[in-house]
PDB file of C-alpha atoms in Angstrom:
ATOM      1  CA  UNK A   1     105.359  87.096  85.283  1.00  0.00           C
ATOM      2  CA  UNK A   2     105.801  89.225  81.886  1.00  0.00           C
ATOM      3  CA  UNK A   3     108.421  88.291  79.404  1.00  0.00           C
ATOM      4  CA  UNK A   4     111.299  90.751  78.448  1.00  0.00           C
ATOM      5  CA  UNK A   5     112.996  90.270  75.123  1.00  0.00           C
ATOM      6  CA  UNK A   6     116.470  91.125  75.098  1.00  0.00           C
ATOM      7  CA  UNK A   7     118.146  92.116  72.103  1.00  0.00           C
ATOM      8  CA  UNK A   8     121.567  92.732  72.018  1.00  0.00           C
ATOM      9  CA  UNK A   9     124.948  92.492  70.170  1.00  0.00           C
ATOM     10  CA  UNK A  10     127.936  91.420  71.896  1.00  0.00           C
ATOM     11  CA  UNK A  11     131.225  90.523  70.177  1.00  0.00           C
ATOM     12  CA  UNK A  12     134.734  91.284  70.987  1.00  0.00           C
ATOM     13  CA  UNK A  13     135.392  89.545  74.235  1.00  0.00           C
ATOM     14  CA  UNK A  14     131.539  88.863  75.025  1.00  0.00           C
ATOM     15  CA  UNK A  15     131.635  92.138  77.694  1.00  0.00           C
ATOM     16  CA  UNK A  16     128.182  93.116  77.091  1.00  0.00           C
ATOM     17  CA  UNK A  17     126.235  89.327  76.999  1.00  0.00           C
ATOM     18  CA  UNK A  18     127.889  88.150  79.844  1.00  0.00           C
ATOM     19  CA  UNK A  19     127.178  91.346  81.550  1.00  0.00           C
ATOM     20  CA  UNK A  20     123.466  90.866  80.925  1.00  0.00           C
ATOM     21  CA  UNK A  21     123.835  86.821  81.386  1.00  0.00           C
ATOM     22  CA  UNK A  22     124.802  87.771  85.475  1.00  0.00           C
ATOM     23  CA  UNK A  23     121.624  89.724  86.005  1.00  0.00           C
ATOM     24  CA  UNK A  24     118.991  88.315  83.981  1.00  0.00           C
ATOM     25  CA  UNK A  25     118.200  84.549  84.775  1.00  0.00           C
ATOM     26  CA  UNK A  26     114.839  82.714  84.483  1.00  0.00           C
ATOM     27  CA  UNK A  27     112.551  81.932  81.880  1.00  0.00           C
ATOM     28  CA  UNK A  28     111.085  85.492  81.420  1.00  0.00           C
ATOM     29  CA  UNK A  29     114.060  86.915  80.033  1.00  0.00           C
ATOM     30  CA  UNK A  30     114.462  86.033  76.048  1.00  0.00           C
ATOM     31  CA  UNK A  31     117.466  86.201  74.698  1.00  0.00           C
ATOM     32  CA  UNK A  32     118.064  87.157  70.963  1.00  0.00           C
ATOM     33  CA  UNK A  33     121.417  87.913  69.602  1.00  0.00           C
ATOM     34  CA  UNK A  34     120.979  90.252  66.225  1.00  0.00           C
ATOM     35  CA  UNK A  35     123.687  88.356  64.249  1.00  0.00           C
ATOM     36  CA  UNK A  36     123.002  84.395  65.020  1.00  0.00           C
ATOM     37  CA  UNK A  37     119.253  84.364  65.713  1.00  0.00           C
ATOM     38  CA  UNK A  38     116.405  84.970  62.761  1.00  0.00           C
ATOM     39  CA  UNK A  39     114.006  87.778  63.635  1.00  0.00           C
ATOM     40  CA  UNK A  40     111.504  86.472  62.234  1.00  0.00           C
ATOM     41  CA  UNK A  41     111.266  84.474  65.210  1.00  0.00           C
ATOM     42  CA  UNK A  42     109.581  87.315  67.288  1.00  0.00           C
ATOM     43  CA  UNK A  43     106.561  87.756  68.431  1.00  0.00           C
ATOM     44  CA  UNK A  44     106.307  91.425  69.792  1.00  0.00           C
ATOM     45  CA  UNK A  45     103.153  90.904  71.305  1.00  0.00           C
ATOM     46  CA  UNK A  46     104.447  88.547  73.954  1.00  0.00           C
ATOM     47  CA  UNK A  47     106.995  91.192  75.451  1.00  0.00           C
ATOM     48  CA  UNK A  48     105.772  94.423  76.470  1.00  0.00           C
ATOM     49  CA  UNK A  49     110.001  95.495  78.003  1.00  0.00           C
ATOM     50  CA  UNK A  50     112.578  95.536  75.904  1.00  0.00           C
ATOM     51  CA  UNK A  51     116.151  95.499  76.618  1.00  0.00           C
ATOM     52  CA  UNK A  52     118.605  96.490  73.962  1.00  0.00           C
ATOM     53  CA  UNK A  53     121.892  96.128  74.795  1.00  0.00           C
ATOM     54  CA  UNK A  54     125.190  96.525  73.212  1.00  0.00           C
ATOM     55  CA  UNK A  55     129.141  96.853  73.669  1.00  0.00           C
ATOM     56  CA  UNK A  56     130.380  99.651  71.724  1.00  0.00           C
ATOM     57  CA  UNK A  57     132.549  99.833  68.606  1.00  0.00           C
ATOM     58  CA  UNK A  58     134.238 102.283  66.551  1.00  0.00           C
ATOM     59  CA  UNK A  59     132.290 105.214  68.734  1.00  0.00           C
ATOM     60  CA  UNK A  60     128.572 104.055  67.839  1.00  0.00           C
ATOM     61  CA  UNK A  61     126.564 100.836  69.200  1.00  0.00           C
ATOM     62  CA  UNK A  62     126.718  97.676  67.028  1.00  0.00           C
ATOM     63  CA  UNK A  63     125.551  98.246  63.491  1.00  0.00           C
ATOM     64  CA  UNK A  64     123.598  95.288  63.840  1.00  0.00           C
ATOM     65  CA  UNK A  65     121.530  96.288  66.417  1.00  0.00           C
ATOM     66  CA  UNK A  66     121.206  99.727  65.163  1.00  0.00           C
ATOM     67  CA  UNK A  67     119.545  97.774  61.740  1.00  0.00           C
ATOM     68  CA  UNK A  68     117.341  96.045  64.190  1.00  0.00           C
ATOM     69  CA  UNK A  69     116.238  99.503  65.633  1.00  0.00           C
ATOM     70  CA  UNK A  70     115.679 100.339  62.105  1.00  0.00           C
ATOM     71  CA  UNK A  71     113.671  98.001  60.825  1.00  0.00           C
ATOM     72  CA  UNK A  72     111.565  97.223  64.318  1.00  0.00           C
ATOM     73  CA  UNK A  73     110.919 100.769  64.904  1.00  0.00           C
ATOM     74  CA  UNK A  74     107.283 100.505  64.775  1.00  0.00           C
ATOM     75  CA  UNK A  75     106.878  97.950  66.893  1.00  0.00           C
ATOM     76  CA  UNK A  76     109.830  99.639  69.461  1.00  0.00           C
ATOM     77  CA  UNK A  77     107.526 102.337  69.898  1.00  0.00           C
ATOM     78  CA  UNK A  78     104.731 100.201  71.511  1.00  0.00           C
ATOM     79  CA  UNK A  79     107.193  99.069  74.319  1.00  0.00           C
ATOM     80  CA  UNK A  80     109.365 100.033  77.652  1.00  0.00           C
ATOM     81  CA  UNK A  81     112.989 100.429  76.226  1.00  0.00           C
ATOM     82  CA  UNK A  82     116.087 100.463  77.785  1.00  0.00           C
ATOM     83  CA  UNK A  83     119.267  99.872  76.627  1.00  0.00           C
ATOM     84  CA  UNK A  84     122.314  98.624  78.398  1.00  0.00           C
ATOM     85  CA  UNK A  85     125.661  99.204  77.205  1.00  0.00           C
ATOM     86  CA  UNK A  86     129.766  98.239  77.593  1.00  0.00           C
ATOM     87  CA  UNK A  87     132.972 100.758  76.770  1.00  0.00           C
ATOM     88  CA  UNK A  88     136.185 100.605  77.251  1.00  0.00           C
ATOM     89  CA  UNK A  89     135.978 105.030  77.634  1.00  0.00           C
ATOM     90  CA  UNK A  90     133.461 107.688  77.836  1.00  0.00           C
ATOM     91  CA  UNK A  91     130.329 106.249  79.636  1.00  0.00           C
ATOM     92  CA  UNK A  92     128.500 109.119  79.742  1.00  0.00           C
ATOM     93  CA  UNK A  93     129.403 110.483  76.860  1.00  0.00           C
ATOM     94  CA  UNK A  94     128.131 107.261  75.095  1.00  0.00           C
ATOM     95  CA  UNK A  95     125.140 107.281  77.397  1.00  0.00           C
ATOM     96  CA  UNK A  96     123.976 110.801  76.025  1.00  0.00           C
ATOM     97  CA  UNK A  97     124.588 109.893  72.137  1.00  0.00           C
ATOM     98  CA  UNK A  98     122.938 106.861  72.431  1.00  0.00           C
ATOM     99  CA  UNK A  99     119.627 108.303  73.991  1.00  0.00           C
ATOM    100  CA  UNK A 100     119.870 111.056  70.946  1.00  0.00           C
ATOM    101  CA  UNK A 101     120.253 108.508  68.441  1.00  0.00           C
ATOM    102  CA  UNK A 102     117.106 106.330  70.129  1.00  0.00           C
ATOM    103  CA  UNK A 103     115.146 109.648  70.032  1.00  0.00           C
ATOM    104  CA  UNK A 104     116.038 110.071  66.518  1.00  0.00           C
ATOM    105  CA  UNK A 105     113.694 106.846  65.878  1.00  0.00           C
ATOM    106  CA  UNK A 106     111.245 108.205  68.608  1.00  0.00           C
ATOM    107  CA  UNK A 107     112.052 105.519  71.510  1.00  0.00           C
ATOM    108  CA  UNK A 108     112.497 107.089  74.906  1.00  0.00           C
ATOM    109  CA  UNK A 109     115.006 104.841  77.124  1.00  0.00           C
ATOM    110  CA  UNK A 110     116.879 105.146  80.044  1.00  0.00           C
ATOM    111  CA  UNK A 111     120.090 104.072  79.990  1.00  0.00           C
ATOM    112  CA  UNK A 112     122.503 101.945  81.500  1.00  0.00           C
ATOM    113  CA  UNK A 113     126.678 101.840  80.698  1.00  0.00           C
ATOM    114  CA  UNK A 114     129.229 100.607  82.589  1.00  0.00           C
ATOM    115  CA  UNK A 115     133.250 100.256  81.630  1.00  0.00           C
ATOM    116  CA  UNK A 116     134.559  96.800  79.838  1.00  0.00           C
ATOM    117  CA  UNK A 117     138.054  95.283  78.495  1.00  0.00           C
ATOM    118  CA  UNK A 118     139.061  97.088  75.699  1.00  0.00           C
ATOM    119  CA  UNK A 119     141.628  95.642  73.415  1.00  0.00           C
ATOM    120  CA  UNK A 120     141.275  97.855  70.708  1.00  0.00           C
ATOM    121  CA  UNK A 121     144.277  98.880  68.772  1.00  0.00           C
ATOM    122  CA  UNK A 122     147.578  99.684  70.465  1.00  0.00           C
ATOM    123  CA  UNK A 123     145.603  98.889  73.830  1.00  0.00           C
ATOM    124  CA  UNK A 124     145.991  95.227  72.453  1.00  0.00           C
ATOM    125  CA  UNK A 125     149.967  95.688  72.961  1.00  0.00           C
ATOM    126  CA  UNK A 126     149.511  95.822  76.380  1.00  0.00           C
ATOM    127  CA  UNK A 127     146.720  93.667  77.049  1.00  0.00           C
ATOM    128  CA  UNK A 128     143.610  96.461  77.188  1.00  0.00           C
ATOM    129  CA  UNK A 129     142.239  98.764  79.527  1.00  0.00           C
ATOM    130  CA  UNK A 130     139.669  97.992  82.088  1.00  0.00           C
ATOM    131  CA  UNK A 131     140.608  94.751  82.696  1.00  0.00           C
ATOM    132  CA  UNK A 132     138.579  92.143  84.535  1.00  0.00           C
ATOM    133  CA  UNK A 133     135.708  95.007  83.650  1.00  0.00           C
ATOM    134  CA  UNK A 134     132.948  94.180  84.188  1.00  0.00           C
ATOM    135  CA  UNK A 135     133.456  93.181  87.769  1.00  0.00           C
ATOM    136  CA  UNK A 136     131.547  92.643  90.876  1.00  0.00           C
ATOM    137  CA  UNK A 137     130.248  95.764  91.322  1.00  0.00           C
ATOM    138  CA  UNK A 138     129.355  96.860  88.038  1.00  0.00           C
ATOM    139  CA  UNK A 139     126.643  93.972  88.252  1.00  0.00           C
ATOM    140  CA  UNK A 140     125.561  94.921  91.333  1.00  0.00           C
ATOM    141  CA  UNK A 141     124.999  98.573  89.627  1.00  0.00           C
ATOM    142  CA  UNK A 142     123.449  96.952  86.397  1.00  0.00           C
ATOM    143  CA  UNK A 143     121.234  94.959  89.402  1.00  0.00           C
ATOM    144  CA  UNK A 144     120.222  98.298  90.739  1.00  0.00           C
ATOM    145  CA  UNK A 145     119.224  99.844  87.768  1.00  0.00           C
ATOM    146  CA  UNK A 146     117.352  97.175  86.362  1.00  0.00           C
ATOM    147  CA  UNK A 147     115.171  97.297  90.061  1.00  0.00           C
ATOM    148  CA  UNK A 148     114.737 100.356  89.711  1.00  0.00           C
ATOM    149  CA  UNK A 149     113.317 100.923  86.403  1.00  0.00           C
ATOM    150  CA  UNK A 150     111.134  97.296  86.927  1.00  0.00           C
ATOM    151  CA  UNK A 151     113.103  95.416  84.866  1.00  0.00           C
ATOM    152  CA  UNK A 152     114.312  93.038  87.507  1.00  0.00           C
ATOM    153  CA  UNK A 153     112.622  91.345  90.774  1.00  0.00           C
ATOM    154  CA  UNK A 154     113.373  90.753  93.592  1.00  0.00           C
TER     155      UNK A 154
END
């Protein structure tokens, strides 16, 4: 069975990773988290999917992963992209600006986004929106997706 390399950023209250941790299980999914792990560690000959994944923050995907975009764009380009996403608002407005900023680089992707806890600012006062987000059926949506665009097995 191929290997997918999954890149992602996930901070905050871990929304995203564990997310992606609930769907993606076995050894052909490679984890790689853009601010502990050293890239130099890939090999992007051994994956031929991609998953880049991220919560959002301050209205734009992690910074971190949008260097790693950056930098890997060559290689990117060779691959089947999609990125996976958590927000506390907006999903498909955040859907639509992040396939315009992956176009920007020349990556097509579909996309997946689903709602998350949000503590951000005064949301903190009152312990954040979307609480217990992502839930149940949000990973049984994320499941779906990933099925459907052959990123997952049955």
């Amino acid at each position: 069975m191929e290997k997918i390399l999954i890149v992602y950023y996930s901070i905050s209250h871990l929304n995203t990773y564990n997310l992606l941790k609930n769907n993606l299980k076995g050894d052909n999914y490679i984890f790689f988290n853009v601010i502990k792990d050293n890239q130099e560690m890939i090999n992007f000959d051994d994956f031929s999917k991609i998953i880049l994944a991220s919560g959002i923050y301050f209205n734009k995907m992690g910074e971190n992963l949008y260097n790693f975009i950056k930098i890997n764009q060559k290689e990117l380009l060779t691959k089947e992209v999609i990125f996976i996403f958590t927000s506390g608002i907006r999903i498909n407005y955040y859907k639509l600006k992040i396939k315009k900023t992956l176009l920007e680089f020349g990556i097509e992707s579909k996309t997946f986004g689903t709602k998350a806890l949000d503590t951000y600012g005064p949301l903190k006062l009152f312990g954040g929106i979307n609480k217990k987000r992502p839930n149940k059926d949000d990973i049984k949506k994320l499941e779906d997706f990933l099925l459907e665009v052959g990123f997952l097995w049955d």
